[in-house]
Short mmCIF file of C-alpha atoms and ligand atoms in Angstrom, two decimals:
data_model
loop_
_atom_site.label_atom_id
_atom_site.label_comp_id
_atom_site.label_asym_id
_atom_site.label_seq_id
_atom_site.Cartn_x
_atom_site.Cartn_y
_atom_site.Cartn_z
CA MET A 1 -48.03 -70.31 82.38
CA SER A 2 -51.74 -69.75 81.84
CA ALA A 3 -52.09 -68.61 78.20
CA ALA A 4 -53.96 -70.93 75.85
CA VAL A 5 -51.17 -70.77 73.27
CA LEU A 6 -47.41 -70.95 73.82
CA SER A 7 -45.15 -68.78 71.74
CA GLY A 8 -42.06 -70.42 70.29
CA ARG A 9 -39.92 -68.20 72.49
CA GLU A 10 -41.79 -69.24 75.64
CA LEU A 11 -41.38 -72.90 74.83
CA ALA A 12 -37.69 -72.44 73.94
CA ALA A 13 -37.17 -70.65 77.26
CA LEU A 14 -38.83 -73.54 79.11
CA LEU A 15 -36.57 -76.01 77.31
CA ASP A 16 -33.53 -73.93 78.28
CA ARG A 17 -34.71 -73.81 81.88
CA HIS A 18 -34.92 -77.59 81.96
CA GLY A 19 -31.36 -77.93 80.77
CA PHE A 20 -31.94 -78.91 77.15
CA ASP A 21 -28.89 -77.81 75.21
CA PHE A 22 -28.95 -79.68 71.90
CA PHE A 23 -31.82 -79.20 69.46
CA THR A 24 -32.30 -81.08 66.24
CA GLY A 25 -35.06 -82.52 64.09
CA VAL A 26 -37.12 -82.05 60.97
CA PRO A 27 -39.61 -79.15 60.90
CA CYS A 28 -43.39 -79.36 61.13
CA SER A 29 -45.59 -76.31 60.61
CA LEU A 30 -47.27 -76.94 64.00
CA VAL A 31 -44.02 -75.90 65.74
CA GLU A 32 -42.79 -73.39 63.21
CA ASP A 33 -42.65 -70.65 65.84
CA LEU A 34 -40.56 -72.86 68.17
CA ILE A 35 -38.05 -73.66 65.42
CA THR A 36 -37.86 -69.97 64.51
CA ALA A 37 -36.98 -69.27 68.15
CA LEU A 38 -34.40 -72.06 68.21
CA GLU A 39 -32.88 -70.81 64.96
CA GLY A 40 -32.06 -67.49 66.61
CA ASP A 41 -28.63 -66.57 67.90
CA ARG A 42 -28.45 -68.95 70.83
CA PRO A 43 -25.75 -70.86 72.66
CA ALA A 44 -27.22 -74.16 71.42
CA PRO A 45 -28.28 -73.58 67.82
CA TRP A 46 -30.92 -75.58 65.99
CA ILE A 47 -29.33 -78.36 63.92
CA PRO A 48 -31.52 -79.12 60.89
CA ALA A 49 -31.59 -82.88 60.30
CA VAL A 50 -32.32 -84.53 56.95
CA ARG A 51 -34.52 -87.26 58.45
CA GLU A 52 -36.05 -87.91 61.84
CA ASP A 53 -34.02 -91.08 62.43
CA VAL A 54 -30.85 -89.12 61.69
CA ALA A 55 -31.98 -86.61 64.33
CA VAL A 56 -32.42 -89.50 66.79
CA GLY A 57 -28.86 -90.60 65.95
CA LEU A 58 -27.52 -87.05 66.44
CA ALA A 59 -29.26 -86.87 69.81
CA ALA A 60 -27.61 -90.13 70.90
CA GLY A 61 -24.18 -88.79 69.93
CA ALA A 62 -24.87 -85.48 71.66
CA TRP A 63 -25.89 -87.26 74.87
CA LEU A 64 -22.72 -89.36 74.73
CA GLY A 65 -20.86 -86.05 74.51
CA GLY A 66 -22.53 -84.75 77.67
CA ARG A 67 -25.51 -82.84 76.24
CA ARG A 68 -29.23 -83.04 77.01
CA PRO A 69 -30.92 -83.39 73.61
CA ALA A 70 -34.38 -82.57 72.31
CA VAL A 71 -35.60 -83.91 68.95
CA ILE A 72 -38.44 -82.22 67.09
CA MET A 73 -40.41 -84.26 64.61
CA GLN A 74 -43.83 -84.54 62.99
CA ASN A 75 -45.68 -87.71 64.04
CA SER A 76 -45.11 -89.02 60.50
CA GLY A 77 -41.42 -89.00 61.46
CA LEU A 78 -42.11 -91.59 64.16
CA GLY A 79 -42.46 -94.09 61.33
CA THR A 80 -39.18 -92.97 59.81
CA SER A 81 -37.51 -93.30 63.23
CA LEU A 82 -38.90 -96.64 64.33
CA ASN A 83 -35.68 -98.61 63.99
CA ALA A 84 -33.45 -95.86 65.39
CA LEU A 85 -35.76 -95.55 68.40
CA ALA A 86 -36.01 -99.31 68.96
CA SER A 87 -32.46 -100.45 68.29
CA LEU A 88 -30.55 -97.33 69.29
CA SER A 89 -32.33 -95.04 71.79
CA LEU A 90 -34.32 -97.71 73.61
CA MET A 91 -31.83 -100.58 73.36
CA TYR A 92 -28.81 -98.63 74.69
CA GLY A 93 -30.92 -96.33 76.83
CA PHE A 94 -30.29 -92.84 75.44
CA PRO A 95 -32.28 -90.07 77.10
CA ALA A 96 -33.88 -87.56 74.72
CA LEU A 97 -36.99 -85.42 74.71
CA LEU A 98 -39.05 -86.12 71.60
CA ILE A 99 -41.30 -83.19 70.73
CA VAL A 100 -43.74 -84.90 68.37
CA THR A 101 -46.34 -82.81 66.58
CA TRP A 102 -49.72 -84.46 66.31
CA ARG A 103 -51.00 -84.04 62.76
CA GLY A 104 -54.32 -85.80 62.21
CA PHE A 105 -55.38 -84.96 65.78
CA GLY A 106 -59.06 -85.71 66.34
CA GLY A 107 -59.39 -87.11 62.80
CA ARG A 108 -59.35 -83.63 61.26
CA ASP A 109 -56.48 -82.98 58.84
CA ALA A 110 -55.27 -83.63 55.31
CA PRO A 111 -55.76 -87.26 54.24
CA GLU A 112 -52.11 -88.24 54.58
CA HIS A 113 -52.21 -87.48 58.32
CA ILE A 114 -55.41 -89.26 59.35
CA LEU A 115 -54.18 -92.82 59.96
CA THR A 116 -50.89 -91.76 61.52
CA GLY A 117 -52.76 -89.26 63.70
CA GLU A 118 -55.10 -92.00 64.90
CA ILE A 119 -52.32 -94.40 65.87
CA THR A 120 -49.73 -91.93 67.17
CA PRO A 121 -50.22 -92.67 70.91
CA ASN A 122 -50.37 -96.41 70.12
CA LEU A 123 -47.07 -96.22 68.25
CA LEU A 124 -45.44 -94.64 71.30
CA ASP A 125 -47.11 -97.22 73.57
CA LEU A 126 -45.86 -100.07 71.39
CA LEU A 127 -42.36 -98.64 71.62
CA ARG A 128 -42.88 -98.23 75.40
CA ILE A 129 -41.94 -94.57 75.16
CA PRO A 130 -43.67 -92.64 77.95
CA HIS A 131 -45.66 -89.74 76.55
CA ARG A 132 -47.94 -86.87 77.55
CA THR A 133 -49.86 -84.31 75.52
CA LEU A 134 -48.57 -80.75 75.74
CA THR A 135 -50.90 -77.97 76.79
CA ALA A 136 -49.97 -74.33 77.15
CA ALA A 137 -51.44 -74.19 80.65
CA HIS A 138 -49.34 -77.10 81.95
CA ALA A 139 -46.23 -76.76 79.81
CA ALA A 140 -43.86 -76.12 82.73
CA GLU A 141 -45.05 -79.17 84.72
CA LEU A 142 -45.00 -81.34 81.62
CA LEU A 143 -41.41 -80.38 80.86
CA THR A 144 -40.42 -81.08 84.45
CA TRP A 145 -42.04 -84.50 84.11
CA ALA A 146 -40.33 -85.21 80.77
CA ALA A 147 -36.90 -84.13 81.96
CA SER A 148 -36.99 -86.18 85.15
CA GLU A 149 -38.56 -89.21 83.44
CA MET A 150 -35.97 -89.38 80.67
CA ASP A 151 -33.12 -89.06 83.19
CA ALA A 152 -34.56 -91.65 85.56
CA ARG A 153 -35.36 -94.16 82.82
CA LYS A 154 -32.35 -93.34 80.61
CA SER A 155 -34.77 -93.44 77.72
CA PRO A 156 -36.54 -91.17 75.26
CA VAL A 157 -39.81 -89.61 76.39
CA ALA A 158 -42.30 -87.80 74.18
CA LEU A 159 -44.46 -84.73 74.39
CA LEU A 160 -47.21 -84.75 71.80
CA VAL A 161 -48.08 -81.32 70.41
CA PRO A 162 -51.61 -81.03 68.99
CA PRO A 163 -52.49 -78.16 66.62
CA GLY A 164 -52.93 -74.76 68.25
CA VAL A 165 -50.80 -75.39 71.35
CA VAL A 166 -47.77 -73.58 69.94
CA ALA A 167 -48.41 -70.24 68.24
CA ALA A 168 -48.54 -70.20 64.46
CA GLY A 169 -45.22 -69.02 63.02
CA ALA A 170 -45.06 -65.28 62.59
CA GLU A 171 -43.23 -65.67 59.29
CA ARG A 172 -45.84 -68.04 57.86
CA ALA A 173 -48.34 -65.18 57.64
CA GLY A 174 -45.71 -63.19 55.75
CA ALA A 175 -44.87 -66.14 53.50
CA GLU A 176 -48.50 -66.67 52.63
CA SER A 177 -48.92 -63.05 51.65
CA GLY A 178 -45.80 -63.31 49.54
CA ALA A 179 -43.70 -61.20 51.90
CA ALA A 180 -41.51 -63.87 53.46
CA GLU A 181 -38.16 -62.62 54.58
CA GLU A 182 -35.25 -64.91 54.02
CA ARG A 183 -34.15 -66.35 57.33
CA SER A 184 -30.60 -65.83 58.36
CA THR A 185 -28.59 -68.99 58.82
CA PRO A 186 -27.56 -69.27 62.43
CA THR A 187 -23.81 -69.30 62.35
CA GLY A 188 -23.33 -67.66 65.75
CA SER A 189 -19.84 -68.12 67.09
CA ASP A 190 -19.89 -71.89 66.66
CA PRO A 191 -16.23 -72.90 66.44
CA THR A 192 -17.07 -76.07 64.52
CA ARG A 193 -18.19 -74.25 61.41
CA VAL A 194 -16.03 -74.32 58.30
CA ARG A 195 -17.64 -73.02 55.13
CA ARG A 196 -16.64 -73.52 51.53
CA ALA A 197 -13.33 -75.11 52.36
CA PRO A 198 -11.39 -76.40 49.36
CA ALA A 199 -11.55 -80.17 49.11
CA ALA A 200 -8.17 -81.83 49.06
CA THR A 201 -7.66 -84.99 47.07
CA THR A 202 -5.19 -87.85 47.02
CA PRO A 203 -3.59 -89.26 43.87
CA ALA A 204 -5.83 -92.32 44.25
CA ALA A 205 -8.90 -90.08 44.31
CA GLU A 206 -8.15 -89.07 40.71
CA ARG A 207 -8.06 -92.68 39.49
CA GLU A 208 -11.24 -94.08 37.95
CA GLU A 209 -10.46 -97.64 39.09
CA LEU A 210 -9.41 -98.43 42.63
CA THR A 211 -8.29 -102.01 43.09
CA PRO A 212 -8.56 -103.20 46.68
CA VAL A 213 -5.53 -105.03 47.98
CA ILE A 214 -6.20 -105.58 51.68
CA SER A 215 -9.16 -106.84 53.68
CA ARG A 216 -11.46 -104.73 55.85
CA ALA A 217 -9.94 -106.24 59.02
CA GLU A 218 -6.40 -105.43 57.86
CA ALA A 219 -7.46 -101.90 56.93
CA ILE A 220 -9.17 -101.36 60.30
CA ALA A 221 -6.00 -102.54 62.08
CA VAL A 222 -3.90 -100.01 60.14
CA ALA A 223 -6.33 -97.16 60.87
CA VAL A 224 -6.61 -97.98 64.59
CA LYS A 225 -2.84 -98.03 64.94
CA GLU A 226 -2.68 -94.42 63.72
CA LEU A 227 -5.26 -93.20 66.27
CA GLY A 228 -4.61 -91.79 69.71
CA ASP A 229 -7.45 -91.80 72.21
CA GLU A 230 -10.08 -90.42 69.82
CA PRO A 231 -13.58 -91.89 70.18
CA VAL A 232 -14.63 -94.08 67.25
CA ILE A 233 -18.29 -94.66 66.36
CA HIS A 234 -18.61 -97.95 64.47
CA ALA A 235 -21.16 -98.94 61.86
CA ASN A 236 -23.04 -102.14 62.59
CA GLY A 237 -22.11 -105.58 61.29
CA TYR A 238 -18.60 -106.96 60.92
CA ILE A 239 -16.92 -103.54 61.08
CA CYS A 240 -17.81 -103.49 64.80
CA ARG A 241 -16.83 -107.08 65.40
CA GLU A 242 -13.49 -106.89 63.62
CA SER A 243 -12.54 -103.63 65.30
CA CYS A 244 -13.48 -105.07 68.69
CA ALA A 245 -11.36 -108.16 68.03
CA ILE A 246 -8.40 -105.99 66.93
CA ASP A 247 -8.46 -103.49 69.83
CA ASP A 248 -11.41 -103.31 72.22
CA ARG A 249 -10.97 -99.69 73.33
CA PRO A 250 -13.42 -98.06 75.81
CA GLN A 251 -13.59 -95.16 73.32
CA ASN A 252 -15.15 -97.53 70.78
CA PHE A 253 -18.89 -97.16 70.40
CA TYR A 254 -20.13 -100.38 68.81
CA MET A 255 -23.42 -99.79 67.03
CA ILE A 256 -24.95 -103.24 67.11
CA GLY A 257 -28.26 -102.28 65.51
CA SER A 258 -29.61 -99.16 63.80
CA MET A 259 -27.86 -99.62 60.48
CA GLY A 260 -27.02 -96.31 58.81
CA MET A 261 -26.80 -94.29 61.99
CA ALA A 262 -23.04 -94.31 62.70
CA SER A 263 -22.36 -91.07 60.86
CA ALA A 264 -25.29 -89.35 62.59
CA ILE A 265 -24.13 -90.47 66.05
CA GLY A 266 -20.60 -89.34 65.22
CA LEU A 267 -21.84 -85.98 63.95
CA GLY A 268 -23.89 -85.45 67.13
CA LEU A 269 -20.83 -86.22 69.24
CA ALA A 270 -18.59 -83.97 67.13
CA LEU A 271 -21.05 -81.07 67.48
CA ALA A 272 -21.43 -81.66 71.22
CA ARG A 273 -17.65 -81.60 71.76
CA PRO A 274 -16.33 -79.23 69.09
CA ARG A 275 -12.80 -79.16 70.43
CA ALA A 276 -12.26 -82.93 70.51
CA ALA A 277 -11.88 -85.17 67.49
CA CYS A 278 -14.50 -87.74 66.58
CA VAL A 279 -13.91 -90.62 64.19
CA VAL A 280 -16.54 -92.73 62.41
CA PHE A 281 -15.75 -96.18 61.00
CA ASP A 282 -18.47 -96.64 58.41
CA GLY A 283 -19.41 -99.20 55.76
CA ASP A 284 -20.56 -98.46 52.22
CA GLY A 285 -24.01 -99.96 52.87
CA ASN A 286 -24.34 -98.05 56.13
CA LEU A 287 -23.28 -94.79 54.53
CA LEU A 288 -25.64 -95.20 51.58
CA MET A 289 -28.56 -95.91 53.91
CA SER A 290 -28.22 -92.39 55.39
CA LEU A 291 -26.67 -90.51 52.52
CA GLY A 292 -28.28 -87.25 53.59
CA THR A 293 -25.98 -87.16 56.61
CA LEU A 294 -23.12 -86.34 54.20
CA ALA A 295 -24.94 -83.13 53.31
CA MET A 296 -25.33 -82.29 57.00
CA VAL A 297 -21.61 -82.78 57.59
CA GLY A 298 -20.81 -80.67 54.52
CA SER A 299 -23.17 -77.90 55.56
CA LEU A 300 -22.27 -77.80 59.26
CA GLY A 301 -18.56 -78.34 58.59
CA PRO A 302 -17.39 -79.75 61.94
CA ARG A 303 -13.60 -79.38 61.96
CA ASN A 304 -13.23 -82.29 64.35
CA PHE A 305 -15.02 -84.92 62.24
CA VAL A 306 -13.15 -87.77 60.55
CA HIS A 307 -15.26 -90.15 58.46
CA ILE A 308 -13.51 -93.35 57.38
CA VAL A 309 -15.49 -95.67 55.11
CA PHE A 310 -14.38 -99.26 54.60
CA ASP A 311 -15.88 -99.90 51.19
CA ASN A 312 -15.99 -103.54 50.06
CA GLU A 313 -18.73 -102.77 47.49
CA VAL A 314 -21.02 -105.32 49.13
CA TYR A 315 -23.23 -105.85 52.17
CA GLY A 316 -20.50 -108.04 53.58
CA SER A 317 -22.08 -108.76 56.96
CA THR A 318 -25.16 -110.32 55.37
CA GLY A 319 -23.43 -112.54 52.84
CA GLY A 320 -21.83 -110.22 50.31
CA GLN A 321 -24.75 -108.90 48.28
CA ARG A 322 -23.78 -106.17 45.81
CA SER A 323 -24.02 -102.52 46.97
CA PRO A 324 -24.28 -99.44 44.71
CA SER A 325 -20.77 -98.32 45.73
CA ARG A 326 -19.33 -100.54 42.98
CA GLU A 327 -20.50 -97.90 40.51
CA VAL A 328 -20.71 -94.82 42.73
CA ARG A 329 -17.59 -93.22 44.17
CA LEU A 330 -18.41 -92.30 47.74
CA ASP A 331 -15.41 -89.97 48.12
CA ARG A 332 -16.74 -87.89 45.24
CA LEU A 333 -20.15 -87.65 46.90
CA ALA A 334 -18.42 -86.48 50.09
CA ARG A 335 -16.40 -83.92 48.19
CA SER A 336 -19.54 -82.57 46.51
CA ALA A 337 -21.29 -82.47 49.87
CA GLY A 338 -18.61 -80.13 51.18
CA TYR A 339 -16.17 -82.19 53.24
CA ARG A 340 -12.93 -80.28 53.53
CA THR A 341 -10.89 -83.26 52.33
CA ALA A 342 -11.92 -86.44 50.54
CA ALA A 343 -9.23 -89.06 50.07
CA ALA A 344 -9.45 -92.45 48.37
CA VAL A 345 -6.91 -95.07 49.38
CA THR A 346 -6.20 -98.77 48.95
CA THR A 347 -2.84 -99.74 50.47
CA ALA A 348 -1.79 -99.94 54.14
CA SER A 349 0.67 -97.08 53.75
CA GLU A 350 -1.94 -94.88 52.02
CA ILE A 351 -4.46 -95.60 54.80
CA ALA A 352 -1.92 -94.72 57.49
CA ALA A 353 -0.97 -91.50 55.70
CA ALA A 354 -4.62 -90.48 55.19
CA VAL A 355 -5.46 -91.04 58.88
CA ARG A 356 -2.36 -89.10 59.96
CA THR A 357 -3.33 -86.18 57.70
CA ALA A 358 -6.92 -86.23 58.96
CA ARG A 359 -5.72 -86.12 62.58
CA ALA A 360 -3.32 -83.26 61.91
CA ALA A 361 -5.50 -80.82 59.96
CA GLU A 362 -8.96 -79.29 60.30
CA GLY A 363 -11.80 -81.29 58.78
CA PRO A 364 -14.34 -82.51 58.13
CA HIS A 365 -12.36 -85.31 56.50
CA PHE A 366 -13.56 -88.24 54.44
CA VAL A 367 -11.35 -91.26 53.79
CA LEU A 368 -12.62 -93.88 51.36
CA VAL A 369 -10.76 -97.14 51.96
CA LYS A 370 -11.44 -99.65 49.20
CA VAL A 371 -11.12 -103.13 50.72
CA THR A 372 -11.50 -106.69 49.49
CA ARG A 373 -14.54 -108.80 50.32
CA ALA A 374 -12.54 -111.14 52.55
CA GLU A 375 -14.28 -111.80 55.88
CA THR A 376 -12.41 -112.69 59.05
CA PRO A 377 -14.21 -115.07 61.43
CA VAL A 378 -14.76 -112.91 64.52
CA PRO A 379 -17.06 -113.29 67.54
CA ARG A 380 -19.99 -111.05 68.35
CA ILE A 381 -19.39 -107.98 70.54
CA PRO A 382 -18.98 -109.40 74.05
CA HIS A 383 -20.45 -106.36 75.86
CA GLY A 384 -24.09 -105.51 76.46
CA PRO A 385 -25.48 -102.22 75.09
CA GLU A 386 -25.43 -100.44 78.47
CA VAL A 387 -21.80 -101.40 79.08
CA ILE A 388 -20.84 -100.10 75.63
CA ARG A 389 -22.73 -96.86 76.36
CA ASP A 390 -21.38 -96.24 79.85
CA ARG A 391 -17.73 -96.99 79.28
CA PHE A 392 -17.81 -94.92 76.10
CA ARG A 393 -19.47 -91.93 77.75
CA ARG A 394 -17.08 -92.05 80.71
CA SER A 395 -14.12 -92.16 78.36
CA VAL A 396 -15.27 -89.13 76.35
CA SER A 397 -17.01 -86.90 78.86
CA GLY A 398 -15.84 -88.25 82.20
CA ARG A 399 -19.35 -89.07 83.48
C1 LIG B 1 -32.29 -101.55 58.88
C2 LIG B 1 -31.44 -102.77 58.65
N1 LIG B 1 -31.48 -103.40 57.47
C3 LIG B 1 -30.69 -104.48 57.26
C4 LIG B 1 -29.86 -104.96 58.24
C5 LIG B 1 -29.00 -106.18 58.01
N2 LIG B 1 -27.58 -105.80 57.90
C6 LIG B 1 -26.72 -105.88 58.93
S1 LIG B 1 -25.17 -105.42 58.55
C7 LIG B 1 -25.60 -105.18 56.96
C8 LIG B 1 -24.59 -104.83 55.91
C9 LIG B 1 -23.83 -103.56 56.20
O1 LIG B 1 -23.12 -103.27 55.03
P1 LIG B 1 -21.89 -102.32 55.01
O2 LIG B 1 -22.17 -101.09 55.77
O3 LIG B 1 -21.46 -102.15 53.60
O4 LIG B 1 -20.78 -103.10 55.83
P2 LIG B 1 -20.07 -104.49 55.51
O5 LIG B 1 -20.86 -105.53 56.25
O6 LIG B 1 -20.06 -104.72 54.04
O7 LIG B 1 -18.71 -104.28 56.05
C10 LIG B 1 -26.96 -105.40 56.74
C11 LIG B 1 -27.65 -105.26 55.44
C12 LIG B 1 -29.88 -104.26 59.47
N3 LIG B 1 -29.09 -104.63 60.50
N4 LIG B 1 -30.67 -103.19 59.66
#
């Protein structure tokens, strides 16, 4: 490769050649041509993420499902992703290629990019994420380096993309002259896609008031009993601990940091393995922290996705401070976002029935379980992050 500028297609082809097969992120105009190429009709379509940290979560789930992920983000998105990178990707050791555009490069850019541009390499250094700067002339070698480094370290690595390295998007010129064509949405033959499915409801979903009658631990025990060997991604805090104490399955991924990311990890796993079910045990605080992920689930429509939210209307794990879910019905948000079904339940028998229904029919499903604020004294997760990662990955993808 000797040209001074890489076309999006050339870079996409290099990524394919290096085995990358899961692409997500938030766009930046510096890589518009690459995203246009990835949006084409390809075996691994571009998954638009609502935030960069959500993309990092999706990449973790995809890797657990056997994929090799690449995450595209503007350098401003490094700030958004700091916690997901530190307490998810780096703590567990999840390989991913981060393609980070370098706005503010050389101190020349719009004011909002100058400081971030100046500190971008330092941010990556502080996170101890190995990084190199992409050039068109050395793109192939740099991708070889990135791919082998991320595999060897089991860690994210970054390629920084300064302005002018990837060709300007062809459609941008059209857009600026007022002649932008509407892009087609890449539906391809993706078997996970379900569009405009009618949302089913339960009798409880129609009620304005839902009075919790059982604790989160009791509700988790009922839900787990209805499951087979489906993988379950757990939100952080006591949801993890209680589930671990009830039934410490290898197919349980305990998210011990990165609050808010459970649904993103679960969605990444569901998309990576479209023919196998994926369950998320979420909390109201966790869900609300990454509310945009609901819209991704609704828009992508993975049939194999079951989202169960244990809603105690508080941040229970940190002492029971009030959460907005006391006033806001999360099942209704899910229904508006486009989940195929959105149930609201309170009793043990309703929980069991909702989980059975979700396992039997195509999703995506959302089950709101209103629970009391009672806390069960449970120990911390006894396994280290790498043990959680490896036994989970072996149980879902056999390697
Ligand atoms: C980014 C971040 N902010 C705050 C915390 C502290 N924290 C840990 S668990 C938790 C509460 C989670 O609430 P929810 O999802 O509703 O679950 P619950 O504990 O109520 O079951 C909080 C605030 C954290 N771990 N990470």
